[in-house]
PDB file of C-alpha atoms in Angstrom:
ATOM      1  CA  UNK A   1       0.000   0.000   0.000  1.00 91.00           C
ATOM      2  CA  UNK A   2       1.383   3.685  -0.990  1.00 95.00           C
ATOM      3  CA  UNK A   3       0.219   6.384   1.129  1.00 97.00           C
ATOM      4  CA  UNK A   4       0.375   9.837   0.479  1.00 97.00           C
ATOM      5  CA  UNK A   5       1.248  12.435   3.049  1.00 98.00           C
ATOM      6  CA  UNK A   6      -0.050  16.046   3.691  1.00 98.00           C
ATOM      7  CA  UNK A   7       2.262  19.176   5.641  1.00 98.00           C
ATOM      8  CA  UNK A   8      -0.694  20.723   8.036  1.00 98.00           C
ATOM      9  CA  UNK A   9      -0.661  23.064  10.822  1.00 97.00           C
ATOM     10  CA  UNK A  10      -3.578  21.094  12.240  1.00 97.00           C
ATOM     11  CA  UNK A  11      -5.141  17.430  11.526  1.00 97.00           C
ATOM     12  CA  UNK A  12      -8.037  17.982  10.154  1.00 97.00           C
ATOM     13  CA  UNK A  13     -11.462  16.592  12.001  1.00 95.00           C
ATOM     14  CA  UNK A  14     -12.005  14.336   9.072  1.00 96.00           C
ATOM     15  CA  UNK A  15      -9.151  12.030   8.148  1.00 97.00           C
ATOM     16  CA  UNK A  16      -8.781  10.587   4.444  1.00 96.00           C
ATOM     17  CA  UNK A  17      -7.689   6.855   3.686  1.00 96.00           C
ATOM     18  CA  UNK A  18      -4.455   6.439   3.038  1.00 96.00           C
ATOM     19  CA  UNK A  19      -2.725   9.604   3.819  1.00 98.00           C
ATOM     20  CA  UNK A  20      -0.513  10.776   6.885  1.00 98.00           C
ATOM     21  CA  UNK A  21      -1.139  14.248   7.981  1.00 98.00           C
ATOM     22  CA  UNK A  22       1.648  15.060   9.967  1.00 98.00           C
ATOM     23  CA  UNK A  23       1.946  18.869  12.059  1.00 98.00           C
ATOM     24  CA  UNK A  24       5.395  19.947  12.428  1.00 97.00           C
ATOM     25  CA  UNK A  25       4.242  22.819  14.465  1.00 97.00           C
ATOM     26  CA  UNK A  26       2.538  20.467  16.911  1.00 97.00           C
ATOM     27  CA  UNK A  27       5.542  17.618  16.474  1.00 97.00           C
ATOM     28  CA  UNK A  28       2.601  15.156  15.217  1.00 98.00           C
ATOM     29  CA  UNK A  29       1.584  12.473  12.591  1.00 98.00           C
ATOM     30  CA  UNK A  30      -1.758  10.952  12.427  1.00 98.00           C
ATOM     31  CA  UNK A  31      -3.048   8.600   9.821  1.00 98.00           C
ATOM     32  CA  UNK A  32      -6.130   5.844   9.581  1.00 97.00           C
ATOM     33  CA  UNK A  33      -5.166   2.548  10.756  1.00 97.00           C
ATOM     34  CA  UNK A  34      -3.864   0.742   7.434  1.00 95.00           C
ATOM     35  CA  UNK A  35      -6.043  -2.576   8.020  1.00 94.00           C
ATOM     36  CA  UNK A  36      -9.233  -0.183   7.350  1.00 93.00           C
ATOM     37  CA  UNK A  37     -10.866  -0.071  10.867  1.00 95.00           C
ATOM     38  CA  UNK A  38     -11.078   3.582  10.679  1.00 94.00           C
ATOM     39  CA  UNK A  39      -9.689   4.045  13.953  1.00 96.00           C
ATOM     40  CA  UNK A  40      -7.123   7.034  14.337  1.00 97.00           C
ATOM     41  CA  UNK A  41      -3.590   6.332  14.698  1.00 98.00           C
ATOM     42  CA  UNK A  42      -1.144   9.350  16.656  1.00 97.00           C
ATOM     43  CA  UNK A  43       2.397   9.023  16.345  1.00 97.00           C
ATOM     44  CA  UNK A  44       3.848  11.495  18.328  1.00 97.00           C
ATOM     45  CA  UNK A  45       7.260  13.152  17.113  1.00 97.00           C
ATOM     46  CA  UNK A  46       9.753  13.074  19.666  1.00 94.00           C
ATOM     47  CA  UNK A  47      13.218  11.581  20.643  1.00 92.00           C
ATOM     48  CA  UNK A  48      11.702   9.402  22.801  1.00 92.00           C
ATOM     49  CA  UNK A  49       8.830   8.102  20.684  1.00 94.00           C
ATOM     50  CA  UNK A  50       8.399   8.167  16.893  1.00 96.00           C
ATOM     51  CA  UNK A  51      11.009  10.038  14.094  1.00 97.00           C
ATOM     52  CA  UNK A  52       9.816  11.231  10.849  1.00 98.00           C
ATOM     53  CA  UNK A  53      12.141  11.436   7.820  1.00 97.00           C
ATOM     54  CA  UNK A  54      11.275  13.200   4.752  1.00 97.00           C
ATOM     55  CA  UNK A  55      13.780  13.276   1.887  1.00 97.00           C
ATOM     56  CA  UNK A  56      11.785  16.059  -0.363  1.00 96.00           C
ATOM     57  CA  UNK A  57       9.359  13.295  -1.798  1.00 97.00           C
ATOM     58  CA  UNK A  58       8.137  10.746   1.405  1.00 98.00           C
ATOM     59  CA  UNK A  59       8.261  10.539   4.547  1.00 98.00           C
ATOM     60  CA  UNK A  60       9.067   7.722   7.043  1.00 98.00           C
ATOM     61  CA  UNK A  61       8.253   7.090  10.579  1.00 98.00           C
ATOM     62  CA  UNK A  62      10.475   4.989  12.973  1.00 96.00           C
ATOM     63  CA  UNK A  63       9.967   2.811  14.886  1.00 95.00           C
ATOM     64  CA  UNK A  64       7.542   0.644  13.256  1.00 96.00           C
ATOM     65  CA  UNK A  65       3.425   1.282  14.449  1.00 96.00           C
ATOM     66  CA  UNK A  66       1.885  -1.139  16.670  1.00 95.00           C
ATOM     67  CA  UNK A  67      -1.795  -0.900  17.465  1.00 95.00           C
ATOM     68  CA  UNK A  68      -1.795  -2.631  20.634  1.00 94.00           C
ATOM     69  CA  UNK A  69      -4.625  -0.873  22.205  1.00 93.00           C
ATOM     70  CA  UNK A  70      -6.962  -2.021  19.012  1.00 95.00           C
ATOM     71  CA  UNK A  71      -9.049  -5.051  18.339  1.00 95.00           C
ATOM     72  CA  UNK A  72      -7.060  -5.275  15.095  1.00 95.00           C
ATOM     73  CA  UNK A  73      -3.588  -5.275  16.735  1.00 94.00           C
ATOM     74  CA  UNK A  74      -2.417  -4.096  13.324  1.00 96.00           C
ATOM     75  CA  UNK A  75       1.604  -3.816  13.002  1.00 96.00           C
ATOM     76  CA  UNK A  76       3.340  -2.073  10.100  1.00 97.00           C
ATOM     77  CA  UNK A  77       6.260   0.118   9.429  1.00 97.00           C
ATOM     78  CA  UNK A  78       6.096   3.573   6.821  1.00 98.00           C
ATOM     79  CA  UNK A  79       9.482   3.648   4.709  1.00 98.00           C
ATOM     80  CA  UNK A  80       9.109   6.119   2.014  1.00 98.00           C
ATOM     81  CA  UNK A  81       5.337   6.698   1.863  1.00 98.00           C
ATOM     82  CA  UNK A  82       4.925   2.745   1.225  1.00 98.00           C
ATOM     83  CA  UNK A  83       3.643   0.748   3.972  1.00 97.00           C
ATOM     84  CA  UNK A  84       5.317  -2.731   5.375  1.00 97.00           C
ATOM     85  CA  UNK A  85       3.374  -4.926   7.370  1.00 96.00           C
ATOM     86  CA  UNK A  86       5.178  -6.538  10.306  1.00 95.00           C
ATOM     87  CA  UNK A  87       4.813  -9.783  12.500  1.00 92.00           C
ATOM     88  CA  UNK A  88       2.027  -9.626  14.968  1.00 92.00           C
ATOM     89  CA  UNK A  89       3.207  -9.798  18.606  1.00 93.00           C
ATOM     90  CA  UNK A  90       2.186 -11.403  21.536  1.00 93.00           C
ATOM     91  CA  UNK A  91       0.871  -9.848  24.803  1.00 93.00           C
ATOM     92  CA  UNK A  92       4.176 -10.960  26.124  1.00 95.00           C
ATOM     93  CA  UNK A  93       6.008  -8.949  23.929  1.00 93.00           C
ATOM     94  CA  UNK A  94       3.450  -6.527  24.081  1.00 94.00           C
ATOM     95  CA  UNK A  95       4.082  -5.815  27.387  1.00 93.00           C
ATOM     96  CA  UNK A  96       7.692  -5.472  27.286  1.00 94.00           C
ATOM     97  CA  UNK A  97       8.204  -3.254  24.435  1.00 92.00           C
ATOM     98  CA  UNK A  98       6.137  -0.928  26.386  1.00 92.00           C
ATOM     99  CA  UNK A  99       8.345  -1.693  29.935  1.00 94.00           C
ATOM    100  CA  UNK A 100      11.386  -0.721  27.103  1.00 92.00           C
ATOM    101  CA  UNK A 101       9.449   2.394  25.984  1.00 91.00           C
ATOM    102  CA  UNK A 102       9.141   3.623  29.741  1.00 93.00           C
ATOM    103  CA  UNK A 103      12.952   2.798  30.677  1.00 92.00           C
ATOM    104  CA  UNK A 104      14.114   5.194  27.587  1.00 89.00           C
ATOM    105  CA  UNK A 105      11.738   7.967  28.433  1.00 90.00           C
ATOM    106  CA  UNK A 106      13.107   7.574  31.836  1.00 90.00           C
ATOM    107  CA  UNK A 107      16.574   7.513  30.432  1.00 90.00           C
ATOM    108  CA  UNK A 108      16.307  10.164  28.143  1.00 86.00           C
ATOM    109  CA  UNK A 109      14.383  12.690  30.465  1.00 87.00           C
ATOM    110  CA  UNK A 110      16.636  12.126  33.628  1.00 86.00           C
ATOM    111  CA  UNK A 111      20.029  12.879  31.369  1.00 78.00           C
ATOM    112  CA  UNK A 112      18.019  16.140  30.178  1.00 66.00           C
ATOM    113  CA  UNK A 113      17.408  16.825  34.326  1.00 63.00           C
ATOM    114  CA  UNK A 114      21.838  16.716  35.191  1.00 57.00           C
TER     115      UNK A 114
END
């Protein structure tokens, strides 16, 4: 699947299929769910939780999206405006790639405290 992507100041109220709206000026991309259950996906822009490339033509978000908190579970990365889908994990793993997510935040904010 090829998605499109779209520079706003604000995501709009009404999202399109298959295109990323990503704010800059509110550090922000947010995109329908690629298996099609409509449900909003925010990726956050930060050091601690997703990067966005864009190399004048598409844009790519690291680390790959996992919609853990959906029915659909959905997993996929964005390279270049073209989606991958990924394996689906377990609750196991789950659970600690979130415990990982908290221990960087906690890394990365207590380094910014010193």
């Amino acid at each position: 699947m090829i998605l499109q992507h779209k520079f706003v100041e604000f995501i709009p109220e009404h999202l399109e299929d298959g295109v990323v709206y990503v704010s800059i000026e509110y550090s922000t991309a947010v995109h329908k769910c690629i298996c099609g259950c409509e449900k909003e996906v925010v990726t956050p822009l930060s050091p601690t939780d997703w990067q966005l490339s864009f190399n004048g033509k598409a844009i790519s978000l690291y680390p790959s999206i996992g919609n853990w908190n959906f029915a659909c579970k959905s997993h996929y990365w964005i390279t270049n405006n073209v989606v991958k889908h990924s394996t689906s994990w377990t609750q196991k793993e789950i659970d600690k790639g979130r415990k990982d997510d908290k221990k960087k935040k906690k890394r990365f904010f207590s380094k910014r405290e010193k």
